[in-house]
Tab-separated table of C-alpha atoms and ligand atoms in Angstrom:
chain	number	residue	atom	x	y	z
N	1043	ASN	CA	0.000	0.000	0.000
N	1044	ASN	CA	2.959	2.360	-0.262
N	1045	THR	CA	2.231	3.566	-3.775
N	1046	TYR	CA	-0.198	5.934	-5.498
N	1047	THR	CA	-3.542	4.580	-6.694
N	1048	LEU	CA	-6.315	6.598	-8.271
N	1049	LEU	CA	-9.370	4.780	-6.882
N	1050	ASP	CA	-12.151	6.711	-8.595
N	1051	SER	CA	-13.155	10.090	-10.020
N	1052	GLY	CA	-16.348	11.989	-10.712
N	1053	TYR	CA	-18.418	15.030	-9.837
N	1054	PHE	CA	-15.235	17.155	-10.170
N	1055	LYS	CA	-13.310	15.200	-7.547
N	1056	LYS	CA	-10.828	12.341	-7.383
N	1057	LEU	CA	-10.570	9.621	-4.722
N	1058	GLU	CA	-6.975	8.544	-4.174
N	1059	ASN	CA	-4.992	6.171	-2.018
N	1060	VAL	CA	-1.626	7.808	-1.567
N	1061	GLY	CA	0.618	5.429	0.332
N	1062	GLY	CA	-2.240	4.301	2.584
N	1063	GLN	CA	-3.734	7.781	3.015
N	1064	VAL	CA	-7.162	7.831	1.381
N	1065	MET	CA	-8.164	11.321	0.308
N	1066	VAL	CA	-10.457	13.343	-1.934
N	1067	ARG	CA	-9.047	16.209	-3.962
N	1068	PRO	CA	-10.563	18.527	-6.592
N	1069	CYS	CA	-10.450	17.401	-10.227
N	1070	PRO	CA	-12.057	19.948	-12.570
N	1071	GLN	CA	-11.865	17.561	-15.551
N	1072	ALA	CA	-13.983	14.878	-13.876
N	1073	CYS	CA	-17.394	16.036	-15.095
N	1074	TRP	CA	-18.645	12.418	-15.237
N	1075	ALA	CA	-20.370	10.455	-12.428
N	1076	PRO	CA	-18.187	8.333	-10.121
N	1077	SER	CA	-18.021	4.525	-10.566
N	1078	LEU	CA	-17.682	3.657	-6.890
N	1079	ALA	CA	-20.428	3.950	-4.285
N	1080	LYS	CA	-20.743	6.732	-1.778
N	1081	GLN	CA	-19.525	4.414	1.034
N	1082	ASP	CA	-16.241	4.023	-0.792
N	1083	TRP	CA	-15.798	7.770	-1.079
N	1084	ASN	CA	-16.716	8.151	2.604
N	1085	LYS	CA	-13.595	6.155	3.529
N	1086	ALA	CA	-11.490	9.190	2.697
N	1087	LYS	CA	-10.167	10.815	5.881
N	1088	ASP	CA	-8.747	13.903	4.221
N	1089	THR	CA	-10.214	16.336	1.741
N	1090	TYR	CA	-8.803	19.340	0.005
N	1091	ILE	CA	-11.483	21.896	-0.716
N	1092	ARG	CA	-10.875	24.605	-3.250
N	1093	SER	CA	-12.304	27.975	-2.356
N	1094	ASN	CA	-14.132	29.937	-5.041
N	1095	LYS	CA	-11.961	32.929	-4.122
N	1096	GLY	CA	-8.900	30.962	-5.297
N	1097	GLY	CA	-6.653	28.784	-3.151
N	1098	GLY	CA	-8.208	26.295	-0.790
N	1099	LYS	CA	-7.589	24.297	2.358
N	1100	TRP	CA	-7.252	20.805	3.766
N	1101	LYS	CA	-10.151	19.523	5.870
N	1102	PHE	CA	-10.001	16.839	8.610
N	1103	ASN	CA	-6.238	16.798	8.161
N	1104	SER	CA	-5.233	13.410	9.505
N	1105	LEU	CA	-2.333	13.487	7.067
N	1106	PRO	CA	1.188	13.218	8.442
N	1107	GLU	CA	3.466	16.171	7.811
N	1108	GLN	CA	5.584	13.934	5.618
N	1109	TRP	CA	5.436	10.381	4.304
N	1110	ASP	CA	6.690	8.563	1.252
N	1111	ILE	CA	5.603	6.281	-1.548
N	1112	VAL	CA	7.344	4.185	-4.166
N	1113	TYR	CA	5.861	5.178	-7.486
N	1114	HIS	CA	7.014	3.703	-10.800
N	1115	GLY	CA	10.252	2.567	-9.171
N	1116	GLN	CA	11.071	5.905	-7.496
N	1117	LYS	CA	10.798	6.738	-3.814
N	1118	MET	CA	9.027	10.090	-3.537
N	1119	ILE	CA	8.637	12.123	-0.343
N	1120	LEU	CA	5.175	13.640	0.056
N	1121	ARG	CA	3.853	16.567	2.049
N	1122	PRO	CA	0.405	18.198	1.959
N	1123	THR	CA	0.942	21.693	0.546
N	1124	ASN	CA	-1.302	24.740	0.832
N	1125	PHE	CA	-2.250	24.333	-2.834
N	1126	GLY	CA	-3.536	20.789	-2.264
N	1127	HIS	CA	-0.544	19.270	-4.046
N	1128	LEU	CA	1.567	16.520	-2.482
N	1129	GLY	CA	4.863	16.790	-4.343
N	1130	VAL	CA	4.134	14.319	-7.137
N	1131	PHE	CA	1.962	14.776	-10.206
N	1132	ALA	CA	0.843	11.197	-10.835
N	1133	GLU	CA	0.604	11.673	-14.621
N	1134	ALA	CA	4.295	12.616	-14.872
N	1135	ALA	CA	5.319	9.007	-14.226
N	1136	SER	CA	4.197	8.002	-17.716
N	1137	ASN	CA	7.283	9.854	-18.997
N	1138	TRP	CA	9.790	8.629	-16.376
N	1139	GLN	CA	10.436	5.302	-18.115
N	1140	TRP	CA	10.980	7.066	-21.459
N	1141	LEU	CA	13.416	9.515	-19.841
N	1142	LYS	CA	15.296	6.652	-18.182
N	1143	ASP	CA	15.491	4.699	-21.450
N	1144	MET	CA	16.711	7.760	-23.393
N	1145	SER	CA	19.394	8.672	-20.830
N	1146	LYS	CA	23.011	7.565	-21.212
N	1147	PRO	CA	26.196	8.497	-19.318
N	1148	GLU	CA	27.444	10.803	-22.094
N	1149	ILE	CA	24.227	12.861	-22.065
N	1150	LYS	CA	24.127	16.219	-20.264
N	1151	ALA	CA	20.492	16.913	-19.410
N	1152	LEU	CA	18.809	20.087	-18.144
N	1153	ASN	CA	15.469	19.756	-16.324
N	1154	MET	CA	13.639	23.110	-16.095
N	1155	PHE	CA	10.601	23.954	-13.921
N	1156	ALA	CA	11.823	20.724	-12.372
N	1157	TYR	CA	9.638	20.777	-9.216
N	1158	THR	CA	10.378	17.892	-6.781
N	1159	GLY	CA	12.596	16.091	-9.251
N	1160	GLY	CA	10.774	12.997	-10.534
N	1161	SER	CA	12.172	13.497	-14.059
N	1162	SER	CA	15.645	14.370	-12.724
N	1163	LEU	CA	15.729	11.096	-10.771
N	1164	ALA	CA	14.573	9.098	-13.818
N	1165	MET	CA	17.334	10.589	-16.021
N	1166	SER	CA	19.946	10.135	-13.322
N	1167	LYS	CA	18.901	6.477	-12.905
N	1168	GLY	CA	19.353	6.133	-16.664
N	1169	GLY	CA	22.929	7.370	-16.243
N	1170	ALA	CA	22.671	10.951	-17.585
N	1171	GLN	CA	24.483	13.961	-16.020
N	1172	VAL	CA	21.527	15.976	-14.741
N	1173	THR	CA	21.135	19.684	-13.923
N	1174	HIS	CA	17.897	20.369	-12.021
N	1175	LEU	CA	16.516	23.909	-12.071
N	1176	ASP	CA	13.586	25.446	-10.236
N	1177	ALA	CA	12.977	28.983	-8.981
N	1178	ALA	CA	11.748	27.931	-5.537
N	1179	LYS	CA	14.449	27.069	-2.994
N	1180	GLY	CA	12.067	25.026	-0.828
N	1181	ILE	CA	11.118	22.929	-3.848
N	1182	VAL	CA	14.766	22.317	-4.792
N	1183	ASP	CA	15.476	21.277	-1.170
N	1184	TRP	CA	12.578	18.819	-1.443
N	1185	ALA	CA	13.981	17.457	-4.737
N	1186	ARG	CA	17.369	16.966	-3.020
N	1187	LEU	CA	15.663	14.892	-0.302
N	1188	ASN	CA	14.037	12.788	-3.032
N	1189	ALA	CA	17.435	12.221	-4.611
N	1190	GLU	CA	18.904	11.177	-1.241
N	1191	ALA	CA	15.972	8.801	-0.683
N	1192	ASN	CA	16.876	7.159	-4.000
N	1193	ASP	CA	20.644	7.056	-3.266
N	1194	ILE	CA	21.351	9.540	-6.049
N	1195	SER	CA	24.129	12.011	-5.364
N	1196	ASN	CA	25.289	13.313	-8.756
N	1197	ILE	CA	22.585	15.857	-9.654
N	1198	ARG	CA	23.581	19.537	-10.002
N	1199	TRP	CA	21.000	21.689	-8.198
N	1200	ILE	CA	20.139	25.236	-9.345
N	1201	VAL	CA	17.729	27.714	-7.721
N	1202	ASP	CA	17.164	30.422	-10.333
N	1203	ASP	CA	14.750	32.013	-12.748
N	1204	VAL	CA	14.749	29.872	-15.855
N	1205	ASN	CA	15.413	32.700	-18.336
N	1206	ARG	CA	18.170	34.234	-16.220
N	1207	PHE	CA	19.895	30.857	-15.916
N	1208	LEU	CA	19.592	30.162	-19.656
N	1209	ASP	CA	20.999	33.609	-20.521
N	1210	ARG	CA	23.970	32.905	-18.231
N	1211	GLU	CA	24.568	29.473	-19.769
N	1212	ILE	CA	24.409	31.026	-23.269
N	1213	ARG	CA	27.029	33.641	-22.245
N	1214	ARG	CA	29.276	30.948	-20.750
N	1215	GLY	CA	28.844	28.671	-23.775
N	1216	ASN	CA	27.538	25.765	-21.651
N	1217	LYS	CA	25.546	23.247	-23.680
N	1218	TYR	CA	23.105	20.414	-22.995
N	1219	ASP	CA	22.222	17.340	-25.079
N	1220	ALA	CA	18.779	16.835	-23.560
N	1221	LEU	CA	16.115	19.225	-22.280
N	1222	VAL	CA	13.089	18.589	-20.095
N	1223	MET	CA	10.573	21.343	-19.459
N	1224	ASP	CA	7.216	21.514	-17.694
N	1225	PRO	CA	6.355	25.220	-17.838
N	1226	PRO	CA	3.390	26.345	-15.732
N	1227	SER	CA	0.687	28.687	-17.065
N	1228	TYR	CA	1.825	31.293	-14.609
N	1229	GLY	CA	4.823	31.356	-12.289
N	1230	ARG	CA	7.416	33.414	-10.490
N	1231	GLY	CA	11.177	33.371	-10.862
N	1232	SER	CA	13.528	33.337	-7.861
N	1233	LYS	CA	13.522	37.172	-7.722
N	1234	GLY	CA	9.829	37.563	-8.504
N	1235	GLU	CA	10.189	37.528	-12.317
N	1236	ILE	CA	6.764	36.909	-13.850
N	1237	TRP	CA	6.364	33.865	-16.088
N	1238	LYS	CA	3.257	33.928	-18.301
N	1239	ILE	CA	3.239	31.064	-20.748
N	1240	GLU	CA	1.560	32.817	-23.704
N	1241	ASP	CA	4.068	35.694	-23.633
N	1242	ASP	CA	7.155	33.807	-22.549
N	1243	ILE	CA	7.114	30.444	-24.290
N	1244	MET	CA	8.636	31.485	-27.650
N	1245	PRO	CA	11.606	33.492	-26.271
N	1246	PHE	CA	12.125	30.725	-23.694
N	1247	LEU	CA	12.287	28.017	-26.397
N	1248	GLU	CA	14.712	30.168	-28.435
N	1249	ARG	CA	16.988	30.284	-25.379
N	1250	CYS	CA	16.606	26.506	-25.012
N	1251	LYS	CA	17.749	26.036	-28.596
N	1252	ALA	CA	20.766	28.256	-27.934
N	1253	VAL	CA	21.944	26.006	-25.059
N	1254	MET	CA	21.409	22.794	-26.987
N	1255	SER	CA	24.570	20.971	-28.055
N	1256	ASP	CA	25.349	20.052	-31.647
N	1257	LYS	CA	24.512	16.411	-30.830
N	1258	PRO	CA	20.985	16.790	-29.401
N	1259	ALA	CA	19.592	13.629	-27.836
N	1260	PHE	CA	16.018	14.415	-26.824
N	1261	ILE	CA	13.496	16.936	-25.523
N	1262	LEU	CA	10.524	16.245	-23.277
N	1263	PHE	CA	8.079	19.161	-23.291
N	1264	THR	CA	5.018	18.799	-21.046
N	1265	CYS	CA	2.323	21.303	-20.255
N	1266	HIS	CA	-0.889	21.597	-18.241
N	1267	THR	CA	-2.170	24.833	-19.803
N	1268	PRO	CA	-5.561	24.120	-21.469
N	1269	HIS	CA	-4.831	25.427	-24.989
N	1270	PHE	CA	-1.346	23.915	-25.129
N	1271	THR	CA	-2.497	20.690	-26.779
N	1272	PRO	CA	-0.145	18.059	-28.278
N	1273	LYS	CA	-0.296	19.759	-31.696
N	1274	VAL	CA	0.521	23.130	-30.175
N	1275	LEU	CA	3.564	21.648	-28.417
N	1276	ASP	CA	4.684	20.024	-31.695
N	1277	ASN	CA	4.213	23.276	-33.633
N	1278	LEU	CA	6.271	25.191	-31.074
N	1279	ILE	CA	9.066	22.618	-31.393
N	1280	TYR	CA	8.974	22.752	-35.233
N	1281	THR	CA	9.004	26.551	-35.149
N	1282	VAL	CA	12.174	26.680	-33.078
N	1283	TRP	CA	14.097	23.520	-34.033
N	1284	GLY	CA	12.879	23.020	-37.617
N	1285	GLU	CA	11.149	19.922	-38.919
N	1286	ASP	CA	14.068	17.510	-39.204
N	1287	LEU	CA	13.155	15.730	-35.970
N	1288	THR	CA	10.523	13.303	-34.736
N	1289	THR	CA	7.799	14.102	-32.233
N	1290	GLU	CA	5.574	11.669	-30.430
N	1291	SER	CA	2.914	13.631	-28.617
N	1292	GLY	CA	-0.264	12.981	-26.704
N	1293	GLU	CA	-2.270	13.466	-23.578
N	1294	MET	CA	-0.939	12.554	-20.143
N	1295	THR	CA	-3.428	10.523	-18.139
N	1296	ILE	CA	-3.831	8.917	-14.737
N	1297	PRO	CA	-5.339	5.422	-14.945
N	1298	GLN	CA	-8.178	4.658	-12.583
N	1299	GLU	CA	-8.453	1.418	-10.623
N	1300	SER	CA	-12.255	1.273	-10.600
N	1301	SER	CA	-12.953	1.592	-14.337
N	1302	LYS	CA	-11.661	2.060	-17.858
N	1303	ARG	CA	-11.651	5.811	-17.381
N	1304	THR	CA	-8.452	7.765	-17.028
N	1305	ILE	CA	-8.095	11.337	-15.838
N	1306	PRO	CA	-6.675	13.513	-18.627
N	1307	SER	CA	-3.887	15.576	-17.066
N	1308	GLY	CA	-1.997	17.729	-19.526
N	1309	PHE	CA	-0.047	17.146	-22.711
N	1310	TYR	CA	3.395	15.999	-23.733
N	1311	THR	CA	5.626	15.831	-26.736
N	1312	ARG	CA	8.728	13.620	-26.862
N	1313	VAL	CA	11.225	14.890	-29.391
N	1314	THR	CA	14.063	12.841	-30.860
N	1315	PHE	CA	16.697	13.937	-33.352
N	1316	PRO	CA	18.096	12.047	-36.347
Y	815	LIG	C1	6.389	21.932	-12.485
Y	815	LIG	S1	5.773	23.430	-13.062
Y	815	LIG	C2	4.050	23.061	-13.247
Y	815	LIG	C3	3.511	22.274	-12.116
Y	815	LIG	C4	2.303	21.441	-12.432
Y	815	LIG	N1	2.521	20.647	-13.596
Y	815	LIG	C5	1.035	22.263	-12.484
Y	815	LIG	O1	0.346	22.244	-13.490
Y	815	LIG	O2	0.722	22.907	-11.470
Y	815	LIG	C6	5.873	24.484	-11.703
Y	815	LIG	C7	7.308	24.668	-11.238
Y	815	LIG	O3	7.924	25.699	-11.994
Y	815	LIG	C8	8.643	26.537	-11.106
Y	815	LIG	N2	8.746	27.872	-11.734
Y	815	LIG	C9	7.756	28.752	-11.976
Y	815	LIG	N3	8.221	29.872	-12.578
Y	815	LIG	C10	9.563	29.678	-12.750
Y	815	LIG	C11	10.620	30.456	-13.306
Y	815	LIG	N4	10.395	31.670	-13.811
Y	815	LIG	N5	11.870	29.930	-13.315
Y	815	LIG	C12	12.103	28.707	-12.803
Y	815	LIG	N6	11.142	27.916	-12.256
Y	815	LIG	C13	9.894	28.399	-12.206
Y	815	LIG	C14	7.857	26.505	-9.813
Y	815	LIG	O4	8.667	26.811	-8.698
Y	815	LIG	C15	7.319	25.073	-9.782
Y	815	LIG	O5	8.137	24.192	-9.054
């Protein structure tokens, strides 16, 4: 019971067993009716309720301050955050195996908007030399703990605004063979720089191209912004890198134990070079 299982979803909520902690959290996509009975949903001890003023709060709160799960072969430390997140986005795991398979010791990889490090761990396990970048120091500290929990000690940790870091790497002539990016719709850099995906994505991708080595290995570009569909991600890649590459894109999903349904949770494109 020390893993993540999506038990059911419906009526804009999801019922999850997260390492033995059964909880209900908001799920705006789940406009369908649940498959499980009300008694099953009533087993949840913890609920995160979103406020219509924005934000939200945990109710009942029997959750420990910290616990861990093993999810798709990676130990991940979890904590209930004020936003209702736990430190792992379950849908991200569908890309971890691909990242691990694509990684090799000669590959220098840069993971941007890297959050608690699931993708960094996967690439490191695959043997790549990983640089992990996020603007939030607390999040990078959390990612470091995840690395320690997985006996990984060779990741380079960077707390910085993504554009500032890329500009510095361009000036220094530092290059990367692989890029991973999960840009949010809206975010803040380490000194309060505003990130707004519609305005910032093109100049950001141009910077990414400028730090890419002349033997590019792969790019993983994921996104949770509603209009940034698989085709949009592909078009952005073609615009910046040209069309002499291969993309495999689609929707990230979380499979559900109780039925054939899956929760759609953002988009990805996996880019490989000839
Ligand atoms: C992983 S992304 C998106 C998270 C998730 N997929 C979602 O939809 O909520 C968010 C991460 O990007 C980081 N971030 C936001 N703006 C940033 C910036 N300008 N430079 C570097 N990291 C940034 C945040 O600290 C956070 O860890």
